[in-house]
Amino acid sequence: MDLSLSTRTVGDRTVVEVGGEIDVYTAPKLREQLVELVNDGSYHLVVDMERVDFLDSTGLGVLVGGLKRVRAHEGSLRLVCNQERILKIFRITGLTKVFPIHTTVEDAVNATD
Amino acid sequence: MATVELRFSAQPEHVRTARLVAAAVARRAGVEEAVLDEVRLAVGEACSRAVGLHRSNGLTAPVRVVLTEEEKSFSIEVGDDVPGPADGSSVSGIAAALDPDSDEEDEMGLAVISGLVDDVSVTTGEGGGTIRMSWPVSGGSDLP
């Protein structure tokens, strides 16, 4: 299964909906997408991972890279995820302390903290 | 003797194949269904790391994956051909990955593996490195 990406704007946030498998092969596509958004001036990103079937450390690295980029512009990168097997990877790497993780896109879009 | 042995050219697109094969053999060996996700992730991390090492060192040799079904466990060895220090490599983990000046994204793979797998060993030597992981199996395999 390949990676699917789509973006939409909600207020001042840009929601990136990701589907499929994020691994060493597909992660560069996600990286390109995040870099492109930041270069185009979108500094408040919400990455919706509800349709992600697989995530590895390469994918985590891309998300961390995205976070560094938006932070350089005083922006934010929030994640939406309810899947236990995906959340587990964030927990074992300590990244739950780094990313705000929301249960719905609506929550993430409205979050201001 | 290995139950299944896999060699693939060090290209990212083949890592998914290695994950699928490892999960299929693990299931057949009797690894619990709930643990298969961990097997899939761990072998993917080990293979991604090996692919990265081969590519960054310009090696054309394939990455090796050895899947072995034993009486009470199922083990996976992922080997690369990149010589390393004989004292093994360190897991620098998340602090290094978050350091804006570092380029250690790949070491997060080892952090994931060590967080997921109880029985894991990472060895490096002149002939290359090996990540060995094993999981318990529930009784013998009764599948036809």
mmCIF file of C-alpha atoms in Angstrom:
data_model
loop_
_atom_site.group_PDB
_atom_site.id
_atom_site.type_symbol
_atom_site.label_atom_id
_atom_site.label_comp_id
_atom_site.label_asym_id
_atom_site.label_seq_id
_atom_site.Cartn_x
_atom_site.Cartn_y
_atom_site.Cartn_z
ATOM 1 C CA MET A 1 0.000 0.000 0.000
ATOM 2 C CA ASP A 2 1.274 3.417 -0.900
ATOM 3 C CA LEU A 3 1.016 6.714 0.892
ATOM 4 C CA SER A 4 -1.869 9.076 0.209
ATOM 5 C CA LEU A 5 -1.746 12.759 1.012
ATOM 6 C CA SER A 6 -4.319 15.506 0.789
ATOM 7 C CA THR A 7 -4.399 18.964 2.292
ATOM 8 C CA ARG A 8 -7.157 21.397 3.127
ATOM 9 C CA THR A 9 -7.338 24.711 4.928
ATOM 10 C CA VAL A 10 -9.491 25.221 8.027
ATOM 11 C CA GLY A 11 -9.240 28.801 9.285
ATOM 12 C CA ASP A 12 -5.557 29.514 9.869
ATOM 13 C CA ARG A 13 -4.721 25.799 10.048
ATOM 14 C CA THR A 14 -3.705 23.469 7.272
ATOM 15 C CA VAL A 15 -4.902 19.899 7.695
ATOM 16 C CA VAL A 16 -2.750 17.232 6.059
ATOM 17 C CA GLU A 17 -4.658 13.970 5.772
ATOM 18 C CA VAL A 18 -2.296 11.016 5.522
ATOM 19 C CA GLY A 19 -3.303 7.489 4.566
ATOM 20 C CA GLY A 20 -1.516 4.189 3.995
ATOM 21 C CA GLU A 21 1.987 3.306 5.120
ATOM 22 C CA ILE A 22 4.621 5.803 6.233
ATOM 23 C CA ASP A 23 7.958 4.031 6.017
ATOM 24 C CA VAL A 24 11.479 4.435 4.685
ATOM 25 C CA TYR A 25 10.151 4.339 1.108
ATOM 26 C CA THR A 26 7.152 6.668 1.403
ATOM 27 C CA ALA A 27 8.295 9.078 4.135
ATOM 28 C CA PRO A 28 10.196 11.335 1.672
ATOM 29 C CA LYS A 29 6.830 12.171 0.038
ATOM 30 C CA LEU A 30 5.443 13.311 3.379
ATOM 31 C CA ARG A 31 8.629 15.291 4.035
ATOM 32 C CA GLU A 32 8.265 17.051 0.658
ATOM 33 C CA GLN A 33 4.654 17.905 1.434
ATOM 34 C CA LEU A 34 5.482 19.404 4.847
ATOM 35 C CA VAL A 35 8.458 21.357 3.474
ATOM 36 C CA GLU A 36 6.324 22.697 0.639
ATOM 37 C CA LEU A 37 3.578 23.845 3.035
ATOM 38 C CA VAL A 38 6.044 25.657 5.292
ATOM 39 C CA ASN A 39 7.772 27.252 2.287
ATOM 40 C CA ASP A 40 4.356 28.469 1.139
ATOM 41 C CA GLY A 41 3.744 30.093 4.513
ATOM 42 C CA SER A 42 1.546 27.496 6.243
ATOM 43 C CA TYR A 43 2.980 27.425 9.758
ATOM 44 C CA HIS A 44 0.074 25.860 11.655
ATOM 45 C CA LEU A 45 -0.238 22.255 10.571
ATOM 46 C CA VAL A 46 -2.553 19.453 11.674
ATOM 47 C CA VAL A 47 -1.467 16.006 10.505
ATOM 48 C CA ASP A 48 -4.458 13.672 10.494
ATOM 49 C CA MET A 49 -3.167 10.109 10.879
ATOM 50 C CA GLU A 50 -6.472 8.290 11.271
ATOM 51 C CA ARG A 51 -6.024 6.464 7.980
ATOM 52 C CA VAL A 52 -2.388 5.534 8.536
ATOM 53 C CA ASP A 53 -1.894 1.754 8.591
ATOM 54 C CA PHE A 54 1.808 1.719 9.397
ATOM 55 C CA LEU A 55 4.295 4.197 10.811
ATOM 56 C CA ASP A 56 7.989 3.656 11.474
ATOM 57 C CA SER A 57 10.851 5.769 12.795
ATOM 58 C CA THR A 58 11.503 7.265 9.370
ATOM 59 C CA GLY A 59 7.982 8.675 9.529
ATOM 60 C CA LEU A 60 8.591 9.911 13.081
ATOM 61 C CA GLY A 61 11.751 11.609 11.839
ATOM 62 C CA VAL A 62 9.790 13.404 9.133
ATOM 63 C CA LEU A 63 7.198 14.599 11.656
ATOM 64 C CA VAL A 64 9.959 15.831 13.995
ATOM 65 C CA GLY A 65 11.547 17.596 11.012
ATOM 66 C CA GLY A 66 8.200 19.225 10.240
ATOM 67 C CA LEU A 67 7.876 20.345 13.853
ATOM 68 C CA LYS A 68 11.330 21.943 13.759
ATOM 69 C CA ARG A 69 10.386 23.795 10.571
ATOM 70 C CA VAL A 70 7.100 25.244 11.847
ATOM 71 C CA ARG A 71 8.689 26.152 15.192
ATOM 72 C CA ALA A 72 11.249 28.227 13.315
ATOM 73 C CA HIS A 73 8.243 30.359 12.251
ATOM 74 C CA GLU A 74 6.551 30.221 15.640
ATOM 75 C CA GLY A 75 4.051 27.794 14.177
ATOM 76 C CA SER A 76 2.582 24.514 15.418
ATOM 77 C CA LEU A 77 2.269 20.906 14.324
ATOM 78 C CA ARG A 78 -0.530 18.875 15.873
ATOM 79 C CA LEU A 79 -1.350 15.240 15.286
ATOM 80 C CA VAL A 80 -4.696 13.505 15.136
ATOM 81 C CA CYS A 81 -4.550 9.833 16.057
ATOM 82 C CA ASN A 82 -6.749 7.324 17.876
ATOM 83 C CA GLN A 83 -5.043 4.147 16.792
ATOM 84 C CA GLU A 84 -3.367 2.358 19.661
ATOM 85 C CA ARG A 85 -0.702 0.691 17.522
ATOM 86 C CA ILE A 86 0.372 4.059 16.112
ATOM 87 C CA LEU A 87 0.182 5.847 19.482
ATOM 88 C CA LYS A 88 2.405 3.159 20.972
ATOM 89 C CA ILE A 89 5.265 4.197 18.689
ATOM 90 C CA PHE A 90 4.985 7.797 19.877
ATOM 91 C CA ARG A 91 4.995 6.581 23.478
ATOM 92 C CA ILE A 92 8.044 4.325 23.282
ATOM 93 C CA THR A 93 10.079 7.068 21.626
ATOM 94 C CA GLY A 94 8.946 9.717 24.119
ATOM 95 C CA LEU A 95 7.368 11.773 21.333
ATOM 96 C CA THR A 96 4.017 12.046 23.128
ATOM 97 C CA LYS A 97 5.776 14.757 25.137
ATOM 98 C CA VAL A 98 6.835 16.550 21.973
ATOM 99 C CA PHE A 99 3.674 16.485 19.846
ATOM 100 C CA PRO A 100 0.205 17.563 20.905
ATOM 101 C CA ILE A 101 -1.920 14.536 19.942
ATOM 102 C CA HIS A 102 -5.665 15.005 19.505
ATOM 103 C CA THR A 103 -8.506 12.553 19.056
ATOM 104 C CA THR A 104 -10.365 14.523 16.385
ATOM 105 C CA VAL A 105 -9.419 16.957 13.638
ATOM 106 C CA GLU A 106 -11.935 19.387 15.120
ATOM 107 C CA ASP A 107 -10.094 19.356 18.475
ATOM 108 C CA ALA A 108 -6.751 19.888 16.787
ATOM 109 C CA VAL A 109 -7.998 22.735 14.624
ATOM 110 C CA ASN A 110 -9.547 24.529 17.605
ATOM 111 C CA ALA A 111 -6.655 23.939 20.006
ATOM 112 C CA THR A 112 -4.759 27.037 21.018
ATOM 113 C CA ASP A 113 -2.571 25.953 23.947
ATOM 114 C CA MET B 1 18.867 -23.819 10.075
ATOM 115 C CA ALA B 2 16.901 -20.815 8.968
ATOM 116 C CA THR B 3 13.221 -21.330 8.281
ATOM 117 C CA VAL B 4 13.223 -18.563 5.684
ATOM 118 C CA GLU B 5 16.128 -16.480 4.491
ATOM 119 C CA LEU B 6 15.721 -13.320 2.502
ATOM 120 C CA ARG B 7 18.242 -11.179 0.667
ATOM 121 C CA PHE B 8 17.178 -7.962 -0.951
ATOM 122 C CA SER B 9 19.014 -5.164 -2.701
ATOM 123 C CA ALA B 10 19.432 -2.199 -0.381
ATOM 124 C CA GLN B 11 16.496 -0.167 -1.698
ATOM 125 C CA PRO B 12 13.775 1.371 0.499
ATOM 126 C CA GLU B 13 10.959 -0.087 -1.612
ATOM 127 C CA HIS B 14 11.910 -3.636 -0.603
ATOM 128 C CA VAL B 15 11.630 -3.039 3.139
ATOM 129 C CA ARG B 16 7.869 -3.458 2.947
ATOM 130 C CA THR B 17 8.342 -6.876 1.339
ATOM 131 C CA ALA B 18 10.648 -7.900 4.192
ATOM 132 C CA ARG B 19 8.007 -6.766 6.723
ATOM 133 C CA LEU B 20 5.277 -8.793 5.033
ATOM 134 C CA VAL B 21 7.425 -11.935 4.754
ATOM 135 C CA ALA B 22 8.594 -11.679 8.379
ATOM 136 C CA ALA B 23 5.040 -11.227 9.662
ATOM 137 C CA ALA B 24 3.788 -14.172 7.591
ATOM 138 C CA VAL B 25 6.552 -16.495 8.833
ATOM 139 C CA ALA B 26 6.102 -15.278 12.423
ATOM 140 C CA ARG B 27 2.377 -16.030 12.268
ATOM 141 C CA ARG B 28 3.093 -19.475 10.885
ATOM 142 C CA ALA B 29 5.632 -20.053 13.673
ATOM 143 C CA GLY B 30 3.010 -19.365 16.331
ATOM 144 C CA VAL B 31 3.854 -15.817 17.403
ATOM 145 C CA GLU B 32 0.744 -14.357 18.989
ATOM 146 C CA GLU B 33 -1.479 -12.293 16.753
ATOM 147 C CA ALA B 34 -1.234 -9.284 19.089
ATOM 148 C CA VAL B 35 2.542 -9.309 18.778
ATOM 149 C CA LEU B 36 2.685 -9.477 14.985
ATOM 150 C CA ASP B 37 2.425 -5.694 14.694
ATOM 151 C CA GLU B 38 5.569 -5.420 16.811
ATOM 152 C CA VAL B 39 7.378 -8.007 14.696
ATOM 153 C CA ARG B 40 6.411 -6.118 11.551
ATOM 154 C CA LEU B 41 7.565 -2.786 12.958
ATOM 155 C CA ALA B 42 10.792 -4.108 14.460
ATOM 156 C CA VAL B 43 11.918 -5.947 11.343
ATOM 157 C CA GLY B 44 11.029 -2.893 9.262
ATOM 158 C CA GLU B 45 13.157 -0.691 11.506
ATOM 159 C CA ALA B 46 16.097 -3.087 11.350
ATOM 160 C CA CYS B 47 15.851 -3.360 7.554
ATOM 161 C CA SER B 48 15.460 0.404 7.074
ATOM 162 C CA ARG B 49 18.575 0.946 9.138
ATOM 163 C CA ALA B 50 20.546 -1.656 7.143
ATOM 164 C CA VAL B 51 19.356 -0.155 3.834
ATOM 165 C CA GLY B 52 20.419 3.298 5.027
ATOM 166 C CA LEU B 53 23.830 2.025 6.108
ATOM 167 C CA HIS B 54 24.455 0.248 2.789
ATOM 168 C CA ARG B 55 23.361 3.252 0.753
ATOM 169 C CA SER B 56 25.320 5.822 2.731
ATOM 170 C CA ASN B 57 28.419 3.634 2.434
ATOM 171 C CA GLY B 58 27.927 2.952 -1.268
ATOM 172 C CA LEU B 59 27.592 -0.818 -0.826
ATOM 173 C CA THR B 60 25.873 -2.850 -3.538
ATOM 174 C CA ALA B 61 25.619 -5.976 -1.382
ATOM 175 C CA PRO B 62 22.132 -7.105 -0.361
ATOM 176 C CA VAL B 63 20.643 -6.817 3.116
ATOM 177 C CA ARG B 64 20.170 -10.192 4.818
ATOM 178 C CA VAL B 65 17.138 -11.246 6.838
ATOM 179 C CA VAL B 66 17.148 -14.638 8.536
ATOM 180 C CA LEU B 67 13.907 -15.871 10.067
ATOM 181 C CA THR B 68 14.222 -18.878 12.327
ATOM 182 C CA GLU B 69 11.488 -20.881 13.970
ATOM 183 C CA GLU B 70 12.664 -22.611 17.123
ATOM 184 C CA GLU B 71 10.821 -24.759 19.594
ATOM 185 C CA LYS B 72 9.894 -21.971 21.984
ATOM 186 C CA SER B 73 10.830 -18.831 20.108
ATOM 187 C CA PHE B 74 10.919 -17.135 16.772
ATOM 188 C CA SER B 75 13.981 -15.129 15.896
ATOM 189 C CA ILE B 76 14.903 -12.607 13.253
ATOM 190 C CA GLU B 77 18.405 -11.528 12.335
ATOM 191 C CA VAL B 78 18.958 -8.557 10.082
ATOM 192 C CA GLY B 79 22.515 -8.210 8.876
ATOM 193 C CA ASP B 80 24.372 -5.446 7.106
ATOM 194 C CA ASP B 81 27.855 -5.443 5.568
ATOM 195 C CA VAL B 82 29.001 -2.122 7.008
ATOM 196 C CA PRO B 83 32.029 -2.528 9.278
ATOM 197 C CA GLY B 84 31.596 -0.819 12.610
ATOM 198 C CA PRO B 85 33.400 -0.499 15.892
ATOM 199 C CA ALA B 86 33.765 -3.814 17.649
ATOM 200 C CA ASP B 87 32.305 -2.411 20.859
ATOM 201 C CA GLY B 88 28.806 -2.078 19.408
ATOM 202 C CA SER B 89 26.862 1.054 18.622
ATOM 203 C CA SER B 90 25.039 3.256 21.047
ATOM 204 C CA VAL B 91 21.398 4.211 20.995
ATOM 205 C CA SER B 92 21.360 7.961 21.166
ATOM 206 C CA GLY B 93 17.576 8.098 21.081
ATOM 207 C CA ILE B 94 15.180 10.942 21.067
ATOM 208 C CA ALA B 95 17.379 13.692 22.481
ATOM 209 C CA ALA B 96 19.714 13.361 19.523
ATOM 210 C CA ALA B 97 16.828 13.150 17.072
ATOM 211 C CA LEU B 98 15.406 16.426 18.346
ATOM 212 C CA ASP B 99 18.743 18.225 18.306
ATOM 213 C CA PRO B 100 18.498 20.644 15.361
ATOM 214 C CA ASP B 101 22.197 20.154 14.611
ATOM 215 C CA SER B 102 22.133 16.384 14.549
ATOM 216 C CA ASP B 103 21.501 14.054 11.674
ATOM 217 C CA GLU B 104 20.624 11.040 13.746
ATOM 218 C CA GLU B 105 17.107 10.321 12.594
ATOM 219 C CA ASP B 106 18.159 6.778 11.786
ATOM 220 C CA GLU B 107 19.142 6.061 15.379
ATOM 221 C CA MET B 108 15.507 6.529 16.337
ATOM 222 C CA GLY B 109 15.020 3.163 14.621
ATOM 223 C CA LEU B 110 17.156 1.496 17.258
ATOM 224 C CA ALA B 111 15.253 3.342 19.958
ATOM 225 C CA VAL B 112 11.996 1.947 18.568
ATOM 226 C CA ILE B 113 13.396 -1.581 18.386
ATOM 227 C CA SER B 114 14.729 -1.495 21.928
ATOM 228 C CA GLY B 115 11.400 -0.100 23.130
ATOM 229 C CA LEU B 116 9.423 -2.810 21.349
ATOM 230 C CA VAL B 117 11.428 -5.985 21.684
ATOM 231 C CA ASP B 118 12.433 -7.478 25.033
ATOM 232 C CA ASP B 119 15.024 -9.820 23.607
ATOM 233 C CA VAL B 120 17.239 -7.851 21.260
ATOM 234 C CA SER B 121 20.949 -7.578 20.655
ATOM 235 C CA VAL B 122 22.866 -5.271 18.372
ATOM 236 C CA THR B 123 26.370 -6.295 17.398
ATOM 237 C CA THR B 124 28.855 -4.609 15.136
ATOM 238 C CA GLY B 125 32.150 -5.874 13.887
ATOM 239 C CA GLU B 126 34.575 -5.776 11.010
ATOM 240 C CA GLY B 127 32.305 -7.934 8.854
ATOM 241 C CA GLY B 128 29.217 -5.799 9.448
ATOM 242 C CA GLY B 129 26.433 -5.412 11.961
ATOM 243 C CA THR B 130 23.611 -7.667 13.053
ATOM 244 C CA ILE B 131 20.395 -6.952 14.898
ATOM 245 C CA ARG B 132 19.011 -10.079 16.475
ATOM 246 C CA MET B 133 15.498 -10.132 17.939
ATOM 247 C CA SER B 134 13.357 -12.941 19.247
ATOM 248 C CA TRP B 135 9.813 -13.478 20.441
ATOM 249 C CA PRO B 136 8.230 -16.340 22.341
ATOM 250 C CA VAL B 137 5.827 -18.604 20.486
ATOM 251 C CA SER B 138 2.675 -20.093 21.927
ATOM 252 C CA GLY B 139 3.268 -23.836 21.954
ATOM 253 C CA GLY B 140 4.012 -25.687 18.758
ATOM 254 C CA SER B 141 2.560 -24.733 15.438
ATOM 255 C CA ASP B 142 -0.477 -26.864 14.746
ATOM 256 C CA LEU B 143 -1.292 -25.234 11.477
ATOM 257 C CA PRO B 144 -1.251 -27.527 8.465
#
